[in-house]
Amino acid sequence: MKRFKSLYIVGVAAIVLASSSCKKYLTEDPSTSFSANFVYNTPEGLDMGVVALYNLNRSFYENGEWNFAVPFLLQAKTDLVLGRTGEASLYSTLAWGATLGDFGTTRYSHFWKTYYKIIDRSNAIIKYGAAVQMDESKKNELLAQARFFRAHSYFILYKLFNNIYITTEPTTPQNAANIITDKSSKEDIFKLIEEDLDYARTHLKWEISQPGRVTKGTATHVLAQVALWKQDNQKALDLAKEVIGSVQHALLPSTAEVFKGTLNHKESLFVIQYKAQTFGGGVPHRFNFLLLPQYGATPGAQYDNTMGGRGAGFLLLNDYFRDLLNQDPMDDRAKGSYYISTFYFNNPSTLPAGKKIGDVIDTYDEMSSNVADRNLFYARLNPGCIKFANETGLPNEVDQSKNIMVYRVAETYLIAAEAAWKLGLDSEGLKYINAIRTRAKAAPITELTLTSILDEDARELGFEGQRWYTLKRLGVMTQQMTKYAGNSRNGLYQANARTLFKNHMVNLPIPQAEMNLLGPKYPQNDGY
């Protein structure tokens, strides 16, 4: 993909112009020489157009507004989070984004616009790319990637906003002014998503052709998710078993390996690719900065990659999540592979009297009667997530070019466990969930319940962007948010989300700016 990274802008521009009737408007080739004619009439152009979809999909994570709070909204709005400070925490406490009129809701447009833009570009590739004269299997593989992105984008929009519309026609000069007057039916939405993913599964290979490219495993995993949303549990189980049983994909032997390096390994199903200081390598993000406490501000400590690098402590593990991770003392996910709970003195120039290098930092007490002391504990020592930590980056850097895990096989195991449980196949479901626990050195569980599935989902997939969807799909978002959101162990932080969350918030409101572009009777989600 490297050779095409720089073509993001021209690829997107070409797709916008694409139409069978566009040629009469194009009397000259652009100075770059990459015209719509080139994109839709040559094998190289079609490949570039598909690469543009990857760049556009990555652009969702590159919105740096408010310390990258916007692309991290779903991670903030769950039952696992203590929103301590900073912009992202305002979403976790529902101070932003809870009503149609408030300031934060306008930023939901980032979801709406980005994924509809991907859909529009995919529509153009799918429609016009079919006529390109080239090797048929290669063309089908490229079209399969475009159809994956269309399905994936519609699926995300449906899960977020519910009241969405679908179209398979690209924007052209002839239809650009058409007004969408009504939402699409759930049946039509899922029909298109499934058709696209079935096509992708048919024409993509299990083997990864290039890091970051979607594969048959990616499409199969997402189709299993779709089946769960449709409550087609047998299909979800069968599809999950396809991924689990494939030669190309497997759980890694230890949790310590999962988030190290580029993340391009056998457990990965879809990874957003970055490369530091490289043209087209992506805008560095601050996700690790959001999730790690400011331990380096403690006298006697400095930021170090072995402890995750630099953090701001905006979004931290709340009491509920910390307790889940501590239920089994042998569970190694909280011991530095996924989450970090212990920090060490490592700065000899500021080391406090009576401490030595390597001692555990115990300067602050979360249960102290002194409010300032408790504040400093949460700012500097509260457990954090290090799934986005860059072990090869500069430890003091706020921005990091760390690849981002979107889907991985551990989630496929959890899909299989949930589907088996819903089918009454508890022994089979336990096999899948205990494979994850055994890998983490945690003791196997003996009973499969909704609670045990939710708990393991939290431990394994916390802060990876799937929790909000899981709570909504299982119908427990209101229950979980009103019981666990925020932090209350010592009363230091107000658990605003617990009192503010209402049932209708399982759907995000469609921002007013988007409603203004739709028909006057287009339905807003209930409750807003």
Short mmCIF file of C-alpha atoms in Angstrom, two decimals:
data_model
loop_
_atom_site.label_atom_id
_atom_site.label_comp_id
_atom_site.label_asym_id
_atom_site.label_seq_id
_atom_site.Cartn_x
_atom_site.Cartn_y
_atom_site.Cartn_z
CA MET A 1 0.00 0.00 0.00
CA LYS A 2 2.92 2.40 0.51
CA ARG A 3 3.26 3.31 -3.16
CA PHE A 4 -0.35 4.48 -3.23
CA LYS A 5 -0.53 6.43 0.03
CA SER A 6 0.09 9.77 -1.70
CA LEU A 7 -2.84 9.19 -4.02
CA TYR A 8 -5.48 9.71 -1.35
CA ILE A 9 -6.41 13.21 -2.49
CA VAL A 10 -6.43 12.53 -6.21
CA GLY A 11 -8.21 9.22 -5.68
CA VAL A 12 -11.00 10.83 -3.71
CA ALA A 13 -11.26 13.73 -6.17
CA ALA A 14 -11.55 11.33 -9.08
CA ILE A 15 -14.28 9.33 -7.40
CA VAL A 16 -16.30 12.45 -6.63
CA LEU A 17 -16.29 13.30 -10.34
CA ALA A 18 -17.14 9.77 -11.45
CA SER A 19 -20.20 9.29 -13.61
CA SER A 20 -20.89 7.82 -17.01
CA SER A 21 -21.95 11.32 -18.09
CA CYS A 22 -18.99 13.10 -16.51
CA LYS A 23 -16.76 12.81 -19.55
CA LYS A 24 -18.37 15.78 -21.28
CA TYR A 25 -17.34 17.99 -18.35
CA LEU A 26 -13.71 16.87 -18.48
CA THR A 27 -12.17 18.57 -21.45
CA GLU A 28 -8.68 18.40 -19.90
CA ASP A 29 -6.86 15.96 -17.71
CA PRO A 30 -5.94 17.48 -14.32
CA SER A 31 -2.31 18.46 -13.89
CA THR A 32 -1.70 15.31 -11.84
CA SER A 33 -2.83 13.30 -14.91
CA PHE A 34 -5.03 11.12 -12.66
CA SER A 35 -8.47 11.64 -14.17
CA ALA A 36 -11.76 9.87 -13.58
CA ASN A 37 -11.15 8.18 -16.91
CA PHE A 38 -7.86 6.78 -15.57
CA VAL A 39 -9.39 5.55 -12.31
CA TYR A 40 -12.33 3.77 -13.93
CA ASN A 41 -10.74 2.48 -17.10
CA THR A 42 -7.39 1.06 -16.00
CA PRO A 43 -6.42 -1.67 -13.55
CA GLU A 44 -3.93 0.67 -11.88
CA GLY A 45 -6.54 3.37 -11.49
CA LEU A 46 -9.07 1.00 -9.98
CA ASP A 47 -6.50 -0.19 -7.44
CA MET A 48 -5.71 3.43 -6.56
CA GLY A 49 -9.40 4.14 -6.09
CA VAL A 50 -9.65 1.24 -3.64
CA VAL A 51 -6.56 2.43 -1.77
CA ALA A 52 -8.32 5.79 -1.45
CA LEU A 53 -11.03 3.98 0.52
CA TYR A 54 -8.45 2.77 3.03
CA ASN A 55 -7.13 6.30 3.42
CA LEU A 56 -10.63 7.68 3.84
CA ASN A 57 -11.45 5.01 6.41
CA ARG A 58 -8.27 5.90 8.30
CA SER A 59 -9.23 9.58 8.18
CA PHE A 60 -11.97 8.82 10.72
CA TYR A 61 -9.24 8.27 13.33
CA GLU A 62 -7.32 11.38 12.25
CA ASN A 63 -9.69 14.06 13.52
CA GLY A 64 -7.40 15.72 16.07
CA GLU A 65 -9.99 18.12 17.45
CA TRP A 66 -9.95 18.31 21.27
CA ASN A 67 -7.02 15.94 21.73
CA PHE A 68 -8.60 13.39 19.38
CA ALA A 69 -11.74 13.21 21.50
CA VAL A 70 -14.06 12.89 18.49
CA PRO A 71 -12.82 9.57 17.03
CA PHE A 72 -12.65 8.20 20.58
CA LEU A 73 -16.25 8.99 21.53
CA LEU A 74 -17.54 5.43 21.65
CA GLN A 75 -14.69 4.33 23.90
CA ALA A 76 -15.57 7.24 26.22
CA LYS A 77 -19.31 6.51 26.33
CA THR A 78 -19.29 3.12 28.04
CA ASP A 79 -19.74 1.52 31.44
CA LEU A 80 -15.97 0.95 31.85
CA VAL A 81 -14.76 4.53 31.95
CA LEU A 82 -13.81 7.08 34.55
CA GLY A 83 -13.89 10.42 32.74
CA ARG A 84 -11.43 12.38 34.85
CA THR A 85 -10.79 15.51 32.81
CA GLY A 86 -10.31 16.75 29.26
CA GLU A 87 -12.61 16.92 26.29
CA ALA A 88 -13.19 13.18 25.86
CA SER A 89 -14.34 12.94 29.47
CA LEU A 90 -17.17 15.38 28.75
CA TYR A 91 -18.68 12.71 26.51
CA SER A 92 -18.19 10.01 29.12
CA THR A 93 -20.10 12.05 31.72
CA LEU A 94 -22.76 13.06 29.15
CA ALA A 95 -21.92 16.72 29.67
CA TRP A 96 -21.56 16.73 25.87
CA GLY A 97 -23.51 14.80 23.27
CA ALA A 98 -26.57 13.86 25.32
CA THR A 99 -29.15 16.17 23.73
CA LEU A 100 -29.79 17.35 20.20
CA GLY A 101 -28.99 20.97 20.95
CA ASP A 102 -25.80 20.75 22.95
CA PHE A 103 -22.36 21.61 21.60
CA GLY A 104 -20.93 18.11 21.65
CA THR A 105 -23.71 16.60 19.53
CA THR A 106 -22.54 18.53 16.49
CA ARG A 107 -19.40 16.37 16.42
CA TYR A 108 -21.45 13.25 15.73
CA SER A 109 -21.40 14.64 12.18
CA HIS A 110 -17.89 13.24 11.95
CA PHE A 111 -19.36 9.73 12.06
CA TRP A 112 -22.22 10.54 9.69
CA LYS A 113 -20.14 12.40 7.09
CA THR A 114 -17.10 10.12 7.09
CA TYR A 115 -18.99 6.87 6.62
CA TYR A 116 -21.45 8.26 4.07
CA LYS A 117 -18.45 9.62 2.16
CA ILE A 118 -16.87 6.14 2.17
CA ILE A 119 -20.18 4.73 0.96
CA ASP A 120 -20.41 7.23 -1.89
CA ARG A 121 -16.85 6.51 -3.03
CA SER A 122 -17.48 2.76 -2.74
CA ASN A 123 -20.66 3.09 -4.81
CA ALA A 124 -18.67 4.76 -7.60
CA ILE A 125 -15.96 2.10 -7.58
CA ILE A 126 -18.50 -0.73 -7.54
CA LYS A 127 -20.57 0.76 -10.38
CA TYR A 128 -17.88 1.96 -12.75
CA GLY A 129 -15.11 -0.44 -11.81
CA ALA A 130 -17.09 -3.40 -13.05
CA ALA A 131 -16.41 -2.33 -16.65
CA VAL A 132 -12.62 -2.09 -16.30
CA GLN A 133 -10.81 -4.44 -18.67
CA MET A 134 -8.40 -6.46 -16.51
CA ASP A 135 -7.83 -9.85 -14.97
CA GLU A 136 -11.26 -10.89 -13.71
CA SER A 137 -10.16 -12.38 -10.40
CA LYS A 138 -8.07 -9.30 -9.55
CA LYS A 139 -10.96 -7.02 -10.46
CA ASN A 140 -13.36 -9.02 -8.31
CA GLU A 141 -10.90 -8.80 -5.42
CA LEU A 142 -10.76 -5.01 -5.73
CA LEU A 143 -14.53 -4.72 -6.01
CA ALA A 144 -14.85 -7.02 -3.00
CA GLN A 145 -12.80 -4.57 -0.93
CA ALA A 146 -15.06 -1.72 -2.03
CA ARG A 147 -18.15 -3.75 -1.16
CA PHE A 148 -16.66 -4.56 2.23
CA PHE A 149 -16.19 -0.86 2.96
CA ARG A 150 -19.73 -0.06 1.85
CA ALA A 151 -21.18 -2.79 4.04
CA HIS A 152 -18.93 -1.94 6.98
CA SER A 153 -19.85 1.76 6.79
CA TYR A 154 -23.59 1.10 6.59
CA PHE A 155 -23.30 -1.33 9.51
CA ILE A 156 -21.55 1.27 11.67
CA LEU A 157 -24.07 3.96 10.76
CA TYR A 158 -26.99 1.67 11.55
CA LYS A 159 -25.55 0.67 14.92
CA LEU A 160 -24.96 4.30 15.83
CA PHE A 161 -27.91 6.16 14.38
CA ASN A 162 -30.57 3.54 13.61
CA ASN A 163 -32.55 5.91 11.31
CA ILE A 164 -30.29 5.80 8.26
CA TYR A 165 -30.88 5.61 4.51
CA ILE A 166 -29.16 3.41 1.96
CA THR A 167 -28.29 3.97 -1.67
CA THR A 168 -26.08 2.12 -4.12
CA GLU A 169 -25.84 5.02 -6.57
CA PRO A 170 -22.78 7.31 -6.52
CA THR A 171 -23.27 11.06 -6.45
CA THR A 172 -23.37 12.59 -9.94
CA PRO A 173 -24.15 16.05 -11.32
CA GLN A 174 -27.59 14.71 -12.17
CA ASN A 175 -28.56 13.45 -8.70
CA ALA A 176 -26.48 15.66 -6.40
CA ALA A 177 -29.47 17.84 -5.50
CA ASN A 178 -31.83 14.96 -4.76
CA ILE A 179 -33.32 15.07 -1.26
CA ILE A 180 -33.53 11.96 0.93
CA THR A 181 -37.05 11.93 2.34
CA ASP A 182 -37.18 8.88 4.59
CA LYS A 183 -35.05 6.30 6.37
CA SER A 184 -34.58 2.83 4.93
CA SER A 185 -36.11 -0.24 6.53
CA LYS A 186 -34.03 -2.46 8.75
CA GLU A 187 -34.69 -5.34 6.36
CA ASP A 188 -33.34 -3.42 3.35
CA ILE A 189 -30.30 -2.20 5.30
CA PHE A 190 -29.30 -5.67 6.40
CA LYS A 191 -30.06 -7.18 3.00
CA LEU A 192 -27.55 -4.86 1.33
CA ILE A 193 -24.95 -5.32 4.08
CA GLU A 194 -25.18 -9.10 3.84
CA GLU A 195 -25.05 -9.14 0.04
CA ASP A 196 -21.91 -7.00 0.06
CA LEU A 197 -20.20 -9.07 2.73
CA ASP A 198 -21.13 -12.31 0.96
CA TYR A 199 -19.54 -10.94 -2.21
CA ALA A 200 -16.46 -9.93 -0.24
CA ARG A 201 -16.22 -13.39 1.33
CA THR A 202 -16.48 -15.00 -2.10
CA HIS A 203 -13.76 -12.96 -3.79
CA LEU A 204 -11.30 -12.19 -0.99
CA LYS A 205 -8.66 -14.64 0.16
CA TRP A 206 -7.83 -15.72 3.68
CA GLU A 207 -4.21 -14.77 3.07
CA ILE A 208 -3.20 -11.17 3.77
CA SER A 209 -1.86 -9.66 0.54
CA GLN A 210 -0.59 -6.48 2.22
CA PRO A 211 -0.75 -5.31 5.86
CA GLY A 212 -3.96 -3.40 6.40
CA ARG A 213 -5.90 -4.90 3.49
CA VAL A 214 -9.17 -6.59 4.37
CA THR A 215 -9.39 -10.33 3.82
CA LYS A 216 -11.97 -13.09 3.78
CA GLY A 217 -11.37 -13.36 7.53
CA THR A 218 -12.27 -9.68 8.01
CA ALA A 219 -15.47 -9.99 6.01
CA THR A 220 -16.45 -13.25 7.74
CA HIS A 221 -15.91 -11.73 11.19
CA VAL A 222 -18.06 -8.69 10.39
CA LEU A 223 -20.76 -10.89 8.86
CA ALA A 224 -20.79 -12.88 12.12
CA GLN A 225 -21.34 -9.59 13.96
CA VAL A 226 -24.21 -8.79 11.60
CA ALA A 227 -25.75 -12.20 12.31
CA LEU A 228 -25.69 -11.48 16.05
CA TRP A 229 -27.48 -8.18 15.45
CA LYS A 230 -30.12 -10.05 13.44
CA GLN A 231 -30.33 -12.69 16.19
CA ASP A 232 -29.38 -15.36 13.68
CA ASN A 233 -27.26 -17.08 16.27
CA GLN A 234 -26.57 -20.30 14.37
CA LYS A 235 -25.21 -18.33 11.44
CA ALA A 236 -23.11 -16.20 13.80
CA LEU A 237 -21.65 -19.32 15.39
CA ASP A 238 -20.93 -20.99 12.05
CA LEU A 239 -19.20 -17.90 10.67
CA ALA A 240 -17.16 -17.38 13.83
CA LYS A 241 -16.04 -21.01 13.67
CA GLU A 242 -14.85 -20.45 10.09
CA VAL A 243 -12.48 -17.73 11.29
CA ILE A 244 -11.40 -19.65 14.38
CA GLY A 245 -10.72 -22.77 12.32
CA SER A 246 -8.81 -21.02 9.55
CA VAL A 247 -5.09 -21.63 9.06
CA GLN A 248 -4.33 -17.93 8.68
CA HIS A 249 -5.84 -16.74 11.98
CA ALA A 250 -5.42 -17.77 15.61
CA LEU A 251 -5.14 -16.41 19.12
CA LEU A 252 -1.56 -15.46 19.88
CA PRO A 253 0.06 -17.58 22.63
CA SER A 254 0.22 -14.74 25.16
CA THR A 255 -1.57 -11.46 25.82
CA ALA A 256 1.81 -9.70 25.95
CA GLU A 257 2.19 -10.11 22.18
CA VAL A 258 -1.19 -8.83 21.03
CA PHE A 259 -0.54 -5.08 21.09
CA LYS A 260 3.19 -5.05 20.45
CA GLY A 261 4.83 -3.86 17.25
CA THR A 262 2.77 -3.26 14.13
CA LEU A 263 -0.13 -5.51 15.28
CA ASN A 264 0.03 -7.29 11.90
CA HIS A 265 -0.05 -10.85 13.20
CA LYS A 266 -2.26 -13.96 13.11
CA GLU A 267 -4.76 -12.65 15.66
CA SER A 268 -5.38 -9.47 13.66
CA LEU A 269 -8.37 -9.23 11.34
CA PHE A 270 -8.29 -5.51 10.51
CA VAL A 271 -5.59 -3.03 11.51
CA ILE A 272 -5.39 0.67 10.60
CA GLN A 273 -1.87 1.29 9.31
CA TYR A 274 0.43 4.18 10.28
CA LYS A 275 4.07 4.93 9.54
CA ALA A 276 5.83 7.74 11.39
CA GLN A 277 7.49 10.57 9.48
CA THR A 278 6.43 9.14 6.12
CA PHE A 279 4.45 10.97 3.46
CA GLY A 280 1.04 9.35 3.49
CA GLY A 281 1.83 7.54 6.73
CA GLY A 282 -1.15 8.99 8.57
CA VAL A 283 -1.77 11.74 11.11
CA PRO A 284 -0.35 10.68 14.51
CA HIS A 285 -3.03 10.22 17.16
CA ARG A 286 -3.30 10.70 20.93
CA PHE A 287 -5.27 7.66 22.01
CA ASN A 288 -2.57 6.46 24.37
CA PHE A 289 -2.30 9.99 25.78
CA LEU A 290 -6.03 9.90 26.60
CA LEU A 291 -5.90 6.57 28.43
CA LEU A 292 -2.71 6.59 30.47
CA PRO A 293 -2.35 8.49 33.79
CA GLN A 294 0.30 11.19 34.30
CA TYR A 295 2.62 8.99 36.34
CA GLY A 296 5.64 10.87 34.95
CA ALA A 297 4.60 14.01 36.81
CA THR A 298 5.36 12.25 40.12
CA PRO A 299 8.68 13.24 41.77
CA GLY A 300 11.08 10.38 41.18
CA ALA A 301 9.37 9.26 37.96
CA GLN A 302 9.69 10.08 34.29
CA TYR A 303 7.77 8.84 31.28
CA ASP A 304 9.12 5.57 29.99
CA ASN A 305 7.96 3.19 27.27
CA THR A 306 8.06 0.23 29.66
CA MET A 307 5.21 1.95 31.52
CA GLY A 308 3.33 3.00 28.39
CA GLY A 309 4.89 6.38 27.64
CA ARG A 310 3.21 9.72 28.28
CA GLY A 311 -0.37 10.06 29.46
CA ALA A 312 -2.85 12.75 30.38
CA GLY A 313 -5.30 10.60 32.31
CA PHE A 314 -8.41 11.90 30.55
CA LEU A 315 -10.19 8.51 30.39
CA LEU A 316 -9.22 5.89 32.95
CA LEU A 317 -10.47 2.55 34.22
CA ASN A 318 -13.40 3.04 36.57
CA ASP A 319 -14.00 1.01 39.75
CA TYR A 320 -16.26 -1.49 38.02
CA PHE A 321 -13.64 -2.25 35.37
CA ARG A 322 -10.78 -2.36 37.87
CA ASP A 323 -12.70 -4.82 40.02
CA LEU A 324 -13.38 -7.04 36.99
CA LEU A 325 -9.68 -7.16 36.19
CA ASN A 326 -8.79 -7.95 39.79
CA GLN A 327 -11.27 -10.83 40.21
CA ASP A 328 -8.60 -13.36 39.27
CA PRO A 329 -5.16 -12.47 40.66
CA MET A 330 -3.49 -14.60 37.97
CA ASP A 331 -5.14 -12.72 35.07
CA ASP A 332 -2.20 -11.07 33.32
CA ARG A 333 -4.16 -8.60 31.21
CA ALA A 334 -4.03 -6.05 34.04
CA LYS A 335 -0.31 -6.60 34.58
CA GLY A 336 1.08 -4.69 31.65
CA SER A 337 -0.14 -6.42 28.50
CA TYR A 338 -3.51 -4.66 28.03
CA TYR A 339 -3.76 -2.50 31.14
CA ILE A 340 -1.24 -1.16 33.63
CA SER A 341 -1.90 -0.75 37.34
CA THR A 342 1.56 -0.43 38.89
CA PHE A 343 4.12 2.30 38.24
CA TYR A 344 7.74 2.49 39.42
CA PHE A 345 10.22 5.16 40.42
CA ASN A 346 12.73 5.53 37.58
CA ASN A 347 14.19 9.05 37.78
CA PRO A 348 17.29 9.27 39.98
CA SER A 349 17.53 13.07 39.66
CA THR A 350 14.24 13.66 41.51
CA LEU A 351 13.99 10.49 43.59
CA PRO A 352 12.30 11.17 46.97
CA ALA A 353 14.19 10.42 50.16
CA GLY A 354 13.82 6.82 51.28
CA LYS A 355 12.95 5.56 47.77
CA LYS A 356 15.11 3.72 45.29
CA ILE A 357 14.88 3.08 41.57
CA GLY A 358 12.42 0.26 40.89
CA ASP A 359 10.28 0.85 43.99
CA VAL A 360 6.53 0.97 43.40
CA ILE A 361 5.18 4.52 43.37
CA ASP A 362 2.93 4.76 46.41
CA THR A 363 3.01 8.52 46.92
CA TYR A 364 -0.74 9.04 46.60
CA ASP A 365 -3.67 7.22 48.20
CA GLU A 366 -7.04 7.00 46.47
CA MET A 367 -8.78 6.48 49.83
CA SER A 368 -7.02 9.32 51.64
CA SER A 369 -9.15 11.73 53.62
CA ASN A 370 -7.20 14.47 51.84
CA VAL A 371 -9.04 15.43 48.63
CA ALA A 372 -5.87 16.77 46.99
CA ASP A 373 -4.10 13.46 47.66
CA ARG A 374 -6.98 11.51 46.14
CA ASN A 375 -7.00 13.85 43.14
CA LEU A 376 -3.32 13.18 42.53
CA PHE A 377 -3.87 9.43 42.76
CA TYR A 378 -6.43 9.50 39.96
CA ALA A 379 -4.38 11.90 37.86
CA ARG A 380 -1.11 9.96 38.23
CA LEU A 381 -1.59 6.40 39.47
CA ASN A 382 -5.06 5.20 38.50
CA PRO A 383 -4.82 2.09 36.28
CA GLY A 384 -4.83 2.86 32.56
CA CYS A 385 -5.09 1.12 29.20
CA ILE A 386 -1.89 0.62 27.16
CA LYS A 387 -3.33 -1.00 24.05
CA PHE A 388 -2.32 2.10 22.08
CA ALA A 389 1.14 2.51 23.64
CA ASN A 390 4.04 2.78 21.20
CA GLU A 391 6.98 0.89 22.65
CA THR A 392 9.35 2.27 20.01
CA GLY A 393 8.20 5.90 20.10
CA LEU A 394 9.63 8.75 22.15
CA PRO A 395 8.23 8.29 25.68
CA ASN A 396 7.56 12.03 26.17
CA GLU A 397 5.71 12.45 22.89
CA VAL A 398 1.98 13.14 23.01
CA ASP A 399 1.34 12.13 19.38
CA GLN A 400 2.13 8.56 18.33
CA SER A 401 1.98 6.71 15.01
CA LYS A 402 0.80 3.44 16.47
CA ASN A 403 -1.31 1.11 14.36
CA ILE A 404 -4.89 0.74 15.58
CA MET A 405 -6.55 -2.63 16.08
CA VAL A 406 -10.13 -2.67 14.76
CA TYR A 407 -10.99 -6.39 14.76
CA ARG A 408 -9.13 -9.44 16.07
CA VAL A 409 -9.72 -13.14 16.62
CA ALA A 410 -10.30 -12.81 20.37
CA GLU A 411 -13.52 -10.98 19.53
CA THR A 412 -14.44 -13.79 17.14
CA TYR A 413 -14.13 -16.21 20.07
CA LEU A 414 -16.47 -14.00 22.10
CA ILE A 415 -18.95 -13.92 19.21
CA ALA A 416 -18.88 -17.73 19.13
CA ALA A 417 -19.35 -17.92 22.91
CA GLU A 418 -22.33 -15.56 22.86
CA ALA A 419 -23.97 -17.29 19.90
CA ALA A 420 -23.49 -20.73 21.47
CA TRP A 421 -24.96 -19.51 24.78
CA LYS A 422 -28.02 -18.12 23.00
CA LEU A 423 -28.44 -21.48 21.25
CA GLY A 424 -28.28 -23.33 24.57
CA LEU A 425 -24.88 -24.82 23.71
CA ASP A 426 -23.23 -23.77 26.96
CA SER A 427 -20.44 -26.34 26.89
CA GLU A 428 -19.36 -25.17 23.45
CA GLY A 429 -19.60 -21.53 24.49
CA LEU A 430 -17.45 -22.19 27.55
CA LYS A 431 -14.80 -23.69 25.30
CA TYR A 432 -14.46 -20.41 23.41
CA ILE A 433 -14.58 -18.06 26.37
CA ASN A 434 -12.16 -20.20 28.39
CA ALA A 435 -9.68 -20.22 25.50
CA ILE A 436 -9.40 -16.46 26.01
CA ARG A 437 -9.15 -16.78 29.78
CA THR A 438 -6.55 -19.55 29.61
CA ARG A 439 -4.42 -17.44 27.29
CA ALA A 440 -4.56 -14.68 29.96
CA LYS A 441 -3.62 -17.21 32.69
CA ALA A 442 -7.02 -16.74 34.35
CA ALA A 443 -8.90 -19.71 35.74
CA PRO A 444 -11.63 -21.19 33.48
CA ILE A 445 -15.21 -20.32 34.31
CA THR A 446 -17.78 -23.08 34.73
CA GLU A 447 -21.03 -21.26 33.96
CA LEU A 448 -21.94 -19.24 30.90
CA THR A 449 -24.32 -16.35 31.58
CA LEU A 450 -25.02 -12.90 30.22
CA THR A 451 -22.90 -11.49 33.05
CA SER A 452 -19.93 -13.76 32.38
CA ILE A 453 -20.03 -12.86 28.67
CA LEU A 454 -20.19 -9.12 29.43
CA ASP A 455 -17.40 -9.40 31.98
CA GLU A 456 -15.07 -11.24 29.62
CA ASP A 457 -15.89 -8.85 26.81
CA ALA A 458 -14.81 -5.98 29.07
CA ARG A 459 -11.55 -7.59 30.15
CA GLU A 460 -10.51 -8.65 26.68
CA LEU A 461 -11.83 -5.87 24.43
CA GLY A 462 -11.94 -2.84 26.75
CA PHE A 463 -11.26 0.47 24.93
CA GLU A 464 -11.06 -1.20 21.50
CA GLY A 465 -14.26 0.50 20.34
CA GLN A 466 -16.71 -2.43 20.47
CA ARG A 467 -18.15 -2.15 23.98
CA TRP A 468 -20.81 0.46 23.14
CA TYR A 469 -22.11 -1.73 20.30
CA THR A 470 -22.11 -4.83 22.51
CA LEU A 471 -24.15 -3.16 25.24
CA LYS A 472 -26.66 -1.91 22.70
CA ARG A 473 -26.98 -5.24 20.89
CA LEU A 474 -27.54 -7.18 24.11
CA GLY A 475 -30.11 -4.65 25.34
CA VAL A 476 -28.19 -3.83 28.54
CA MET A 477 -26.79 -0.38 27.83
CA THR A 478 -29.18 1.46 30.15
CA GLN A 479 -28.67 -1.12 32.90
CA GLN A 480 -24.89 -0.97 32.67
CA MET A 481 -24.57 2.79 32.29
CA THR A 482 -26.89 3.67 35.16
CA LYS A 483 -25.18 1.18 37.44
CA TYR A 484 -21.48 1.47 36.60
CA ALA A 485 -20.61 4.54 34.53
CA GLY A 486 -18.12 6.89 36.16
CA ASN A 487 -16.42 6.36 39.49
CA SER A 488 -17.75 6.48 43.05
CA ARG A 489 -15.44 4.48 45.30
CA ASN A 490 -14.51 7.51 47.36
CA GLY A 491 -16.98 10.08 46.07
CA LEU A 492 -14.30 12.15 44.37
CA TYR A 493 -15.80 12.10 40.89
CA GLN A 494 -19.47 12.57 40.17
CA ALA A 495 -21.02 9.72 38.22
CA ASN A 496 -23.11 12.06 36.04
CA ALA A 497 -23.73 9.47 33.35
CA ARG A 498 -25.49 7.23 35.87
CA THR A 499 -28.19 9.81 36.49
CA LEU A 500 -28.32 11.40 33.04
CA PHE A 501 -28.47 8.29 30.85
CA LYS A 502 -31.91 7.54 29.36
CA ASN A 503 -33.17 4.61 27.31
CA HIS A 504 -33.31 6.53 24.03
CA MET A 505 -29.57 7.25 24.23
CA VAL A 506 -28.85 3.78 22.84
CA ASN A 507 -29.13 5.65 19.52
CA LEU A 508 -27.08 8.75 18.85
CA PRO A 509 -29.05 11.77 17.65
CA ILE A 510 -28.64 12.65 14.00
CA PRO A 511 -26.94 16.08 14.18
CA GLN A 512 -29.11 18.99 13.12
CA ALA A 513 -26.67 19.94 10.36
CA GLU A 514 -27.32 16.54 8.76
CA MET A 515 -31.08 16.76 9.34
CA ASN A 516 -31.09 20.09 7.49
CA LEU A 517 -29.81 18.32 4.37
CA LEU A 518 -32.49 15.63 4.52
CA GLY A 519 -36.18 15.90 3.71
CA PRO A 520 -38.39 17.90 6.10
CA LYS A 521 -40.11 14.72 7.32
CA TYR A 522 -36.98 12.61 7.70
CA PRO A 523 -37.33 10.98 11.15
CA GLN A 524 -34.99 11.98 13.97
CA ASN A 525 -34.33 9.20 16.47
CA ASP A 526 -36.89 8.95 19.25
CA GLY A 527 -36.20 11.00 22.36
CA TYR A 528 -34.28 13.84 20.71
#
